[in-house]
Coordinates of C-alpha atoms in Angstrom, one line a residue:
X1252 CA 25.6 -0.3 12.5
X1253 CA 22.1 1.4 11.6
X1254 CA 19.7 -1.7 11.1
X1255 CA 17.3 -0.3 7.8
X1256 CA 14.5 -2.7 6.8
X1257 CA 11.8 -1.8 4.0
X1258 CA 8.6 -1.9 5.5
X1259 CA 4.9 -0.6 4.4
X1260 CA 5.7 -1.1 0.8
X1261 CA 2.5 -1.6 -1.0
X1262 CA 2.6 -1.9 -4.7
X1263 CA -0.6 -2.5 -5.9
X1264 CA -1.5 -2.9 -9.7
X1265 CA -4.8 -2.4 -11.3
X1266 CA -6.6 -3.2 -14.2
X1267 CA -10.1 -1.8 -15.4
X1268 CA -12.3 -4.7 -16.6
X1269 CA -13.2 -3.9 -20.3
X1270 CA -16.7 -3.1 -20.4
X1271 CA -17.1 -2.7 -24.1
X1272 CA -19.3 0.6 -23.5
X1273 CA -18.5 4.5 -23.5
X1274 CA -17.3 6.5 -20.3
X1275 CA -21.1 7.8 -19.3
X1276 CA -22.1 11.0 -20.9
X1277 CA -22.9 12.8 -17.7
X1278 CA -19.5 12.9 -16.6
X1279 CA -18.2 14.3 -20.2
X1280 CA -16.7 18.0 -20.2
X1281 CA -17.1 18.2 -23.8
X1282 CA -15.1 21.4 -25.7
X1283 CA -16.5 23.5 -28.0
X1284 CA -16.4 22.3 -31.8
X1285 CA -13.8 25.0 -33.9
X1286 CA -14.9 24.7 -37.8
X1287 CA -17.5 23.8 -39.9
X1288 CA -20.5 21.8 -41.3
X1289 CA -19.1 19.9 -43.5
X1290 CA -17.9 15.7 -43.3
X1291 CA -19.7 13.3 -41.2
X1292 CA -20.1 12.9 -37.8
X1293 CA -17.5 11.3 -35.8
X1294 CA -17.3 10.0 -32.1
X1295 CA -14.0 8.8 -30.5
X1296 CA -14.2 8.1 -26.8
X1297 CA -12.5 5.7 -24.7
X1298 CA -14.4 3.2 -23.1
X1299 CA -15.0 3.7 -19.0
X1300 CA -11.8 3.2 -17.7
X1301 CA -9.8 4.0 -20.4
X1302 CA -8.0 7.6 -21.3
X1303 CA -6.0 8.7 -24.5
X1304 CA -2.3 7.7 -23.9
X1305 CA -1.4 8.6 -27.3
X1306 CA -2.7 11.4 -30.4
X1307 CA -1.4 12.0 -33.5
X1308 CA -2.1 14.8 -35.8
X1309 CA -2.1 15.0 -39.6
X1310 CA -2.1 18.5 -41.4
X1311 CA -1.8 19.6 -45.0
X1312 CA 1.3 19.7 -46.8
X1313 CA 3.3 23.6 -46.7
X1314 CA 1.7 25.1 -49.7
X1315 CA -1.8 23.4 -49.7
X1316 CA -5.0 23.4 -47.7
X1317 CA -5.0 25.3 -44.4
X1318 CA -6.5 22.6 -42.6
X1319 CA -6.0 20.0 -40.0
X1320 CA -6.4 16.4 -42.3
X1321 CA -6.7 13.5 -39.8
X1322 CA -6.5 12.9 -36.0
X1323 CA -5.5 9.3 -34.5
X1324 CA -6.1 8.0 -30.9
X1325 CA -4.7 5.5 -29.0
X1326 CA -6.5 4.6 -25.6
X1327 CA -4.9 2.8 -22.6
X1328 CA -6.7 -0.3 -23.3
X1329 CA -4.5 -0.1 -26.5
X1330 CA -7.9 0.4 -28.9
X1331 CA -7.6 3.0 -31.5
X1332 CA -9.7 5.2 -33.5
X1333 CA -8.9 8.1 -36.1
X1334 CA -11.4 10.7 -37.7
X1335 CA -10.2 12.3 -41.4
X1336 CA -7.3 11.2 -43.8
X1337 CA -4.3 9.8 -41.8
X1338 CA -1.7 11.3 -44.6
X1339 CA 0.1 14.4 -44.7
X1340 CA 2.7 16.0 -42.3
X1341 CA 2.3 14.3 -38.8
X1342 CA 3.2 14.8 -35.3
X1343 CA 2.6 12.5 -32.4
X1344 CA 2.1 13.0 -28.2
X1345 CA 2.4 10.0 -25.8
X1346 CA 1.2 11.4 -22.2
X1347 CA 2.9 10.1 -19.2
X1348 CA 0.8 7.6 -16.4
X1349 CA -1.1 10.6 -14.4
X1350 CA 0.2 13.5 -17.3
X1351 CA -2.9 15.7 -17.2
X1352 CA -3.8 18.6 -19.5
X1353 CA -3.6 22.2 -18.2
X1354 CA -4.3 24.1 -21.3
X1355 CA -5.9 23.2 -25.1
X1356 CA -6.6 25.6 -27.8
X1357 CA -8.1 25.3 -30.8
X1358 CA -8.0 27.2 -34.1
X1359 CA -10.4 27.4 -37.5
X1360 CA -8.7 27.6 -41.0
X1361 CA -9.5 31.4 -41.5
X1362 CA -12.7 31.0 -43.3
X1363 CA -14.9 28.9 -40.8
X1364 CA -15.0 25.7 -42.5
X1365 CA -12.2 23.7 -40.9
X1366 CA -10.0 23.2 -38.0
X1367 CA -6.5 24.1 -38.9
X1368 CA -4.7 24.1 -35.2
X1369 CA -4.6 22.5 -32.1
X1370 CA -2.1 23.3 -29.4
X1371 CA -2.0 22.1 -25.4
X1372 CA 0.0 22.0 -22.5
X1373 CA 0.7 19.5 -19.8
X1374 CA 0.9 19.4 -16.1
X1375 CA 4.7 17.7 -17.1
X1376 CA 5.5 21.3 -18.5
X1377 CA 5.8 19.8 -21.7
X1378 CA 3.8 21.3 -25.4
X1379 CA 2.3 19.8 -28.2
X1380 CA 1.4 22.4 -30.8
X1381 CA 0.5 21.3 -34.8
X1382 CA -1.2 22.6 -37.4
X1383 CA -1.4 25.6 -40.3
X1384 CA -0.1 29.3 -39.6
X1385 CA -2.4 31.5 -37.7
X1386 CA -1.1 34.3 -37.1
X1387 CA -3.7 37.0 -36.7
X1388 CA -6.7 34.5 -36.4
X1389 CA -8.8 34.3 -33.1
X1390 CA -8.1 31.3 -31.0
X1391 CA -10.5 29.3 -29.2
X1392 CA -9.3 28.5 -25.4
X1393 CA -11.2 24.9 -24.5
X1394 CA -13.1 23.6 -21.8
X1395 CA -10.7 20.9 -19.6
X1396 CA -12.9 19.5 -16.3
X1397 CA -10.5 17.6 -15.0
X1398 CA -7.7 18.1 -17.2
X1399 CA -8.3 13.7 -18.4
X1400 CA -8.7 13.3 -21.9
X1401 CA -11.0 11.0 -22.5
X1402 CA -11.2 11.6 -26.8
X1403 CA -12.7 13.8 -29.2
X1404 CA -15.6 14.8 -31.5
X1405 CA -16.6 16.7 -34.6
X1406 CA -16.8 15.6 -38.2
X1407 CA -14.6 14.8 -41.1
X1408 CA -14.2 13.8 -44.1
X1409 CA -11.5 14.1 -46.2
X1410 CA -9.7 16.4 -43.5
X1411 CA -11.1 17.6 -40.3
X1412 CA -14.2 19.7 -40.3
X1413 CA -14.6 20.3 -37.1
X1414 CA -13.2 19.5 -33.8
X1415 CA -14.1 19.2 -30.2
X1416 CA -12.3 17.1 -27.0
X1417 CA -13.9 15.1 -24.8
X1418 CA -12.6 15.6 -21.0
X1419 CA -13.8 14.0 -17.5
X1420 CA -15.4 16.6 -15.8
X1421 CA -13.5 18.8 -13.1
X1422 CA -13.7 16.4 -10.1
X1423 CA -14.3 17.6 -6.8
X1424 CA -11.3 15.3 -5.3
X1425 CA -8.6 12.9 -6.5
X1426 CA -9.9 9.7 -8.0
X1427 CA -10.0 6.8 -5.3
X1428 CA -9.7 3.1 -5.9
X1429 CA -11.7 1.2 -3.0
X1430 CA -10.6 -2.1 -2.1
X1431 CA -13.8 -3.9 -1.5
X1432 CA -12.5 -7.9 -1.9
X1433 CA -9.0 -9.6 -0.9
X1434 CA -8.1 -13.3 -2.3
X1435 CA -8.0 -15.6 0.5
X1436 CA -4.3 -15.8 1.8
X1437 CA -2.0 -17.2 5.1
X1438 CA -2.6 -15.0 7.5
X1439 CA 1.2 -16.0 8.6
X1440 CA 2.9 -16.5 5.2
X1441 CA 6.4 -14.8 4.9
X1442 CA 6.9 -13.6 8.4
X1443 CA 10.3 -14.0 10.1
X1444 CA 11.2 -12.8 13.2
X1445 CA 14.6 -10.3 12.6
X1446 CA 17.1 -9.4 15.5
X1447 CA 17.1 -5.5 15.6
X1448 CA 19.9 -5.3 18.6
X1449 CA 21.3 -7.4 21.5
X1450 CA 23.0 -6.5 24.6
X1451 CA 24.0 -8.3 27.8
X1452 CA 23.9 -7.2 31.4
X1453 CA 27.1 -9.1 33.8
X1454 CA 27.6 -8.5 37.3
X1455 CA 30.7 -5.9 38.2
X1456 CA 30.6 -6.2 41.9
X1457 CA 28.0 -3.6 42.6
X1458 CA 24.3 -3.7 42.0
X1459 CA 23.1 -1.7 39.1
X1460 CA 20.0 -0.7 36.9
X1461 CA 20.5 -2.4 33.1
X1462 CA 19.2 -0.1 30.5
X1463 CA 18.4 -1.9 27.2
X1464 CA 16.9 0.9 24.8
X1465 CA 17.9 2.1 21.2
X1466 CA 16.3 4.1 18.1
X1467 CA 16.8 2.1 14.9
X1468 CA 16.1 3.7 11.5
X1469 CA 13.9 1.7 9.0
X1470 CA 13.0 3.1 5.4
X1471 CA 9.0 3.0 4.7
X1472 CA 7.8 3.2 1.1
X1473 CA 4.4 2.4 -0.5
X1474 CA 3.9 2.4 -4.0
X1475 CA 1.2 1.8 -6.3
X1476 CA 1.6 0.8 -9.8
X1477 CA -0.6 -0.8 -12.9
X1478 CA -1.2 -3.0 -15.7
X1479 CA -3.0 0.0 -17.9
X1480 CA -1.5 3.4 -18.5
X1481 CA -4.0 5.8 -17.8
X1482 CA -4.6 8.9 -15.3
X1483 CA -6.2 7.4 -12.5
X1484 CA -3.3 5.2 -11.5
X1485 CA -1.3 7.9 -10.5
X1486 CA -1.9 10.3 -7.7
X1487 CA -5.0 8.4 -6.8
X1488 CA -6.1 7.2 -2.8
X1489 CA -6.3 3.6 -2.4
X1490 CA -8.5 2.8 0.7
X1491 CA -10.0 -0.3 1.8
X1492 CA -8.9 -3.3 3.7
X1493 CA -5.0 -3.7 3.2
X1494 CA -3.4 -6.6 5.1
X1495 CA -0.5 -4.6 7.5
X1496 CA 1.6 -6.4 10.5
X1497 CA 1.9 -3.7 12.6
X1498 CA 0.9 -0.2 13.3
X1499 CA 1.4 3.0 15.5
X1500 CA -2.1 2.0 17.3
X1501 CA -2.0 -1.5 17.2
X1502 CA -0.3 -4.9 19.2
X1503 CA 2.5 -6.3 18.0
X1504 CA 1.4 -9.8 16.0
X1505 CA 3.2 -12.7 14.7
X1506 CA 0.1 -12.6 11.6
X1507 CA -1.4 -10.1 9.1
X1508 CA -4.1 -8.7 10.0
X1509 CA -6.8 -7.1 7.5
X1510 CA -7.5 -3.1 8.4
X1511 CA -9.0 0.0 7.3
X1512 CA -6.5 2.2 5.8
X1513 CA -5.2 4.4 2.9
X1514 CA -2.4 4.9 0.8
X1515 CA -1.1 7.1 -2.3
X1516 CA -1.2 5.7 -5.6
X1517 CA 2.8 7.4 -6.0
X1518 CA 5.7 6.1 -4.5
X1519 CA 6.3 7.1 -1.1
X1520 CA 9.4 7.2 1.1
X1521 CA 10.0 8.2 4.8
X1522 CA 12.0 7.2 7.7
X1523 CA 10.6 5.6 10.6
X1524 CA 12.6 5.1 14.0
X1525 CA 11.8 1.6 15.8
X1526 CA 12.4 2.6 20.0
X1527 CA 12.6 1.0 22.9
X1528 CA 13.5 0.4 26.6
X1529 CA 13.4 -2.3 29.1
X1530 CA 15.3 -1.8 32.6
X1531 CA 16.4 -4.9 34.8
X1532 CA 18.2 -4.2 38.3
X1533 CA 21.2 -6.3 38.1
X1534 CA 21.8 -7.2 41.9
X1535 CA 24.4 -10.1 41.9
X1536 CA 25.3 -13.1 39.1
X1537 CA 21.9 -14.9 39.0
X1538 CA 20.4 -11.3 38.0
X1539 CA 22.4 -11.2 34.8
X1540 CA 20.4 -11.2 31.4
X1541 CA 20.7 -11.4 27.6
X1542 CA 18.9 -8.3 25.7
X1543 CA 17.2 -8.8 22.4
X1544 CA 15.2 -6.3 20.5
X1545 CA 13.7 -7.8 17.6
X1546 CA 11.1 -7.3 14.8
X1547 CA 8.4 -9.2 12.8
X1548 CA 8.8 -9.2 9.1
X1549 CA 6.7 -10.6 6.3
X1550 CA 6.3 -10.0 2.6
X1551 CA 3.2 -10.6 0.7
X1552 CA 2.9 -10.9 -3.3
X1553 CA 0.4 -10.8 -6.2
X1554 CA -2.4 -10.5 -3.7
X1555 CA -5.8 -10.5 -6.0
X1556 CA -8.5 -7.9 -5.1
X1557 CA -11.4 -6.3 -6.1
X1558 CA -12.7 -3.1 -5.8
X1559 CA -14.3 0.2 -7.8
X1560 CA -12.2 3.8 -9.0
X1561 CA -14.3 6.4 -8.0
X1562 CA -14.8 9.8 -9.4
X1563 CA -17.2 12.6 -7.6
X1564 CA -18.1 15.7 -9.9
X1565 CA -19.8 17.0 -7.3
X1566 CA -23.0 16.0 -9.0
X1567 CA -22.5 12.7 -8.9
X1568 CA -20.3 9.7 -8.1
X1569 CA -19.0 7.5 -10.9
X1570 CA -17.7 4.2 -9.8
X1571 CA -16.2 1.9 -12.0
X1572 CA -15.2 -2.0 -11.0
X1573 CA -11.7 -2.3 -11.1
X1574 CA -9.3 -5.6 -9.8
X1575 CA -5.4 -6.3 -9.4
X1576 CA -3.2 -7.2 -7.4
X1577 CA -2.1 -6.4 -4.2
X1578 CA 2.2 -6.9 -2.8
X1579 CA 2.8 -5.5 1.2
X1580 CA 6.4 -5.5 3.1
X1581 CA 5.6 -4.5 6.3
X1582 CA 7.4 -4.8 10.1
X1583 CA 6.2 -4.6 12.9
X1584 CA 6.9 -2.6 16.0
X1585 CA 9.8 -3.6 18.4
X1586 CA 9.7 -6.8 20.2
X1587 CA 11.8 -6.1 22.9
X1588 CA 12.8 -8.6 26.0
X1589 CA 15.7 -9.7 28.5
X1590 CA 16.5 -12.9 29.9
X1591 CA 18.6 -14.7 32.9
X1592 CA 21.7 -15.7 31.9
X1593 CA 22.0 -17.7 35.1
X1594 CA 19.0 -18.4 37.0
X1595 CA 19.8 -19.5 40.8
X1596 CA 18.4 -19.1 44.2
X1597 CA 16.2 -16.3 45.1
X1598 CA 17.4 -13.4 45.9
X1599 CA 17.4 -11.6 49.5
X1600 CA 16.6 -8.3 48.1
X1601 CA 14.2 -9.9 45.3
X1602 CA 10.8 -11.2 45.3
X1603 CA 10.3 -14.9 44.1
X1604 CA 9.1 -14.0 41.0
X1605 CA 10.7 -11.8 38.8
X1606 CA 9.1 -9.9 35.5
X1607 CA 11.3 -8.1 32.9
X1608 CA 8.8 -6.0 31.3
X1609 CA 9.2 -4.8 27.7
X1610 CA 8.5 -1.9 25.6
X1611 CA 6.1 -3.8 22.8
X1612 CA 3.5 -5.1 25.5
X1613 CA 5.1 -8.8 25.2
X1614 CA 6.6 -9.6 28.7
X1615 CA 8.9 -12.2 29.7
X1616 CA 8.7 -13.6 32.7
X1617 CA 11.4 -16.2 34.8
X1618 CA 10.2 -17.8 38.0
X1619 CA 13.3 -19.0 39.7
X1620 CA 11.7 -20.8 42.6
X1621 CA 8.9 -21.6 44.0
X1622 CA 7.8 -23.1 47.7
X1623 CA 4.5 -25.6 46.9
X1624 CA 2.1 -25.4 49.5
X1625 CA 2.6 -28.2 52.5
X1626 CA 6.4 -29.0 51.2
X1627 CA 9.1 -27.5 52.3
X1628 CA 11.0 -28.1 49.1
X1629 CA 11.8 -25.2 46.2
X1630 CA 11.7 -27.6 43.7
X1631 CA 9.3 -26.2 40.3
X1632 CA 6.7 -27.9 39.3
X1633 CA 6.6 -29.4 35.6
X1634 CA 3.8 -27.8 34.2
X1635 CA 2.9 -24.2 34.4
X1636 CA -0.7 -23.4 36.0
X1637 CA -3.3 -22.9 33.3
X1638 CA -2.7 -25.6 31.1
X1639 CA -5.0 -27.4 29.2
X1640 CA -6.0 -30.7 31.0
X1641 CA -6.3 -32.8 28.3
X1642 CA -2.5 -31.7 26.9
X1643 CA -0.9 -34.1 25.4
X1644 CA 2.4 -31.9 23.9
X1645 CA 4.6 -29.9 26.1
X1646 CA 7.4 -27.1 25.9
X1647 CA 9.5 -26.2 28.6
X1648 CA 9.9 -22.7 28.6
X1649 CA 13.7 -21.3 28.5
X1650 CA 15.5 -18.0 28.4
X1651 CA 14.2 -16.1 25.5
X1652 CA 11.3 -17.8 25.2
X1653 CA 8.3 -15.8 24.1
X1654 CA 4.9 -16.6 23.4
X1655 CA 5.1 -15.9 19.6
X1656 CA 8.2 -18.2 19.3
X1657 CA 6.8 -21.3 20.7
X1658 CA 3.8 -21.0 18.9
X1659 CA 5.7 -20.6 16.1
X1660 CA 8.0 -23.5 16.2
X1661 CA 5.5 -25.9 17.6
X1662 CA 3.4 -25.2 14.1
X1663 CA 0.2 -23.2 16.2
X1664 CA -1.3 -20.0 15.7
X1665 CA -1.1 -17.6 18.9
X1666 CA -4.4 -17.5 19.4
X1667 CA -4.4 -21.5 20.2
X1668 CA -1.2 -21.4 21.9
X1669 CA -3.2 -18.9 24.5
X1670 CA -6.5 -21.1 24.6
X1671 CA -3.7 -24.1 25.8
X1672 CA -2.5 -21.9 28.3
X1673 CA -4.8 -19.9 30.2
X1674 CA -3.1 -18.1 32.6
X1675 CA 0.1 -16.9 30.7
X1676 CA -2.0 -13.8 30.2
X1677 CA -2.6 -11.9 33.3
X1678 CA -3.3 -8.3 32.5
X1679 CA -1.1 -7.6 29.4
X1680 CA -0.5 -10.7 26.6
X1681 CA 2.3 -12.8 27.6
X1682 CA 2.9 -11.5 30.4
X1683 CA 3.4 -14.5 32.6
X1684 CA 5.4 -16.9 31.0
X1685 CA 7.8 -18.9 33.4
X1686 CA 10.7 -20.2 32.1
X1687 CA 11.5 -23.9 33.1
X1688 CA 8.2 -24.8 33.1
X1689 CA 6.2 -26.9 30.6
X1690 CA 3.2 -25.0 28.5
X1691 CA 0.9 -27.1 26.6
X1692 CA 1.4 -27.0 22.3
X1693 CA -1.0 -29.8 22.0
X1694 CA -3.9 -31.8 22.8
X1695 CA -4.4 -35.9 22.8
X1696 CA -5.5 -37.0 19.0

């Protein structure tokens, strides 16, 4: 049976602070204004971090003025503003999280007084067109930047006089939320160790080479979502410090650990095979082992961080303090080991000491006899070489043992559980571990 496990999942949510001021004029790409002179002045921009979810457009009655009447906003932050006389014949648009614009077009009334059209498309595919007739008027294509409505200006009075949007400039690349500050959280909260496979190698009668190795498939996604609706929550890079288990490059570990990386702000799905292969030479009945692949997993929720969304223009580089919350589900790579089902005299054609190595770096080791020096006796010592002198709480190591799992079940971190024991680290970690003897989990109170 395939084993599939969700790992990498990162759904991060963000909200921009409200910071009661206008998105910075610099990085405006502001249309140019189709009508007249007449009316007041009117502004309506979102505030910096906010976008225009929602517009709704007000025209004459059939029959009447050829002229655009009122124009209503709604922002992401759920603020709205409106410009002109919100009566008449209306029509609304409500723009998807990450819907862009591709193309706006404006129209005057005939006569150069008013504005009596507006008409856009999406990067959805999708088209919101309202106003008066204009057939065999000039139209007026608009300046977009980066395609984020951001609001509009012009003046009104009674109707619309004149109108211009208000865009974010053309960016030079995607937006990018930086995760500067993580929440302090257990480094080993949620983690549970999960069998992947098992297999056992008995003696036939001959001596033989035991192959434990398998491919597993496990189903990756990351996702990012949000609390506000706006255009920089999708398709935008997260980067910063993300707390993973386990990666292509790095050791296999029992806690999160905190590293540089980057993710996109969509959901993303792929397949990732888990591998790997351990031989033992099976050369009579005490050589026969248990097999057990298995894997580290750990899910982390509502993480609080702190970081900026920033936008480069190529001029410059707007950053904006953002904050939200953070959920990983993440595995790690394959712990993979085999131990002695019946452990016995040595072996003629083995050394005394015998080490299963595995495929994750994590080596279990068996001693099944040792000769102390001056005795003539195989009997094993209690207490494995290299622990602490002043231990005052012991384990005795058995088959499947690992380093992890007695850490783990005596209530340790690894790192302690290797500063008790010296020497069970020879070259790679873990890798001499004897089973039957006694490793220190404790010091005297």
């Amino acid at each position: 049976m395939r084993w599939t496990q969700a790992i990498s999942t990162m759904a991060l949510c963000f909200a921009t602070g409200s910071l009661a001021e206008l998105w910075d004029r610099d990085i405006w790409a502001v249309g140019r204004r189709i009508g007249g002179d007449g009316g007041s002045e009117f502004q309506m921009v979102a505030e910096a971090g906010s976008v225009v979810k929602k517009i709704r457009v007000y025209k004459w009655p059939a029959g009447q003025k050829t002229s655009l009447k009122g124009i209503q906003l709604t922002f992401s932050d759920d603020t709205t503003q409106s410009a002109g006389a919100l009566d008449g014949a209306s029509q609304d648009y409500t723009f998807d999280d990450g819907e862009l614009i591709n193309t706006m077009t404006l129209w005057g009334n005939g006569v150069g007084k008013r504005t009596g059209r507006i008409h856009f498309t999406t990067s959805t595919g999708k088209t919101f067109d309202h106003g008066q007739n204009t057939d065999g008027q000039g139209d007026f294509p608009m300046e977009i930047g980066s395609g984020i409505l951001i609001g509009f200006s012009g003046r009104a009075g009674k109707e619309i006089d004149s109108l211009a949007p208000v865009f974010i400039k053309k960016l030079t690349n995607r937006p990018v939320i930086d995760v500067l500050h993580l929440d302090d959280f257990d480094r080993n909260g949620g983690l549970k160790l999960e069998t992947v496979s098992t297999k056992e190698g008995l003696w036939g009668g001959k001596p033989y080479t035991l192959t434990f190795a398998g491919t597993e498939t496990a189903t990756i996604s990351k996702t990012v979502t949000k609390e506000l609706s706006n255009s920089f929550a999708v398709g935008v890079t997260v980067t910063g410090s993300i707390p993973i288990l386990g990666g292509p490059e790095l050791s296999v570990s029992t806690q999160w650990t905190i590293t540089k990386t980057q993710m996109e702000s969509k959901t993303e799905t792929r397949s990732k095979a888990l591998t790997w292969s351990i031989d033992s030479v099976i050369n009579g009945p005490e050589d026969e082992v248990s097999c057990t692949a298995e894997v580290w997993s750990g899910r982390i929720e509502n993480l609080r961080w702190t970081g900026e969304v920033v936008l480069n223009t190529g001029d410059r580089e707007y950053k904006l303090p953002t904050s939200g919350y953070l959920t990983v589900v993440d595995v790690s790579k394959v712990i993979a080991t085999c131990a002695r089902l019946n452990p016995g005299p040595v072996s003629t054609v083995q050394p005394p000491f015998s080490t299963i190595a595995t495929s994750s770096g994590f080596t279990t080791v068996t001693r099944t006899s040792e000769t102390i020096p001056g005795s003539s006796s195989t009997t094993l010592p209690s207490a494995q070489p290299g622990t602490h002198p002043d231990c005052a709480k012991f384990h005795k190591v058995i088959a499947g043992d690992t380093c992890h799992s007695i850490a783990q079940d005596a209530g340790i971190t690894l790192e302690e559980f290797y500063t008790l024991n010296k020497k069970v680290t020879i070259e790679i970690e873990c890798d001499n571990l004897y089973r039957g003897y006694d490793v220190c989990t404790g010091l005297r109170a």
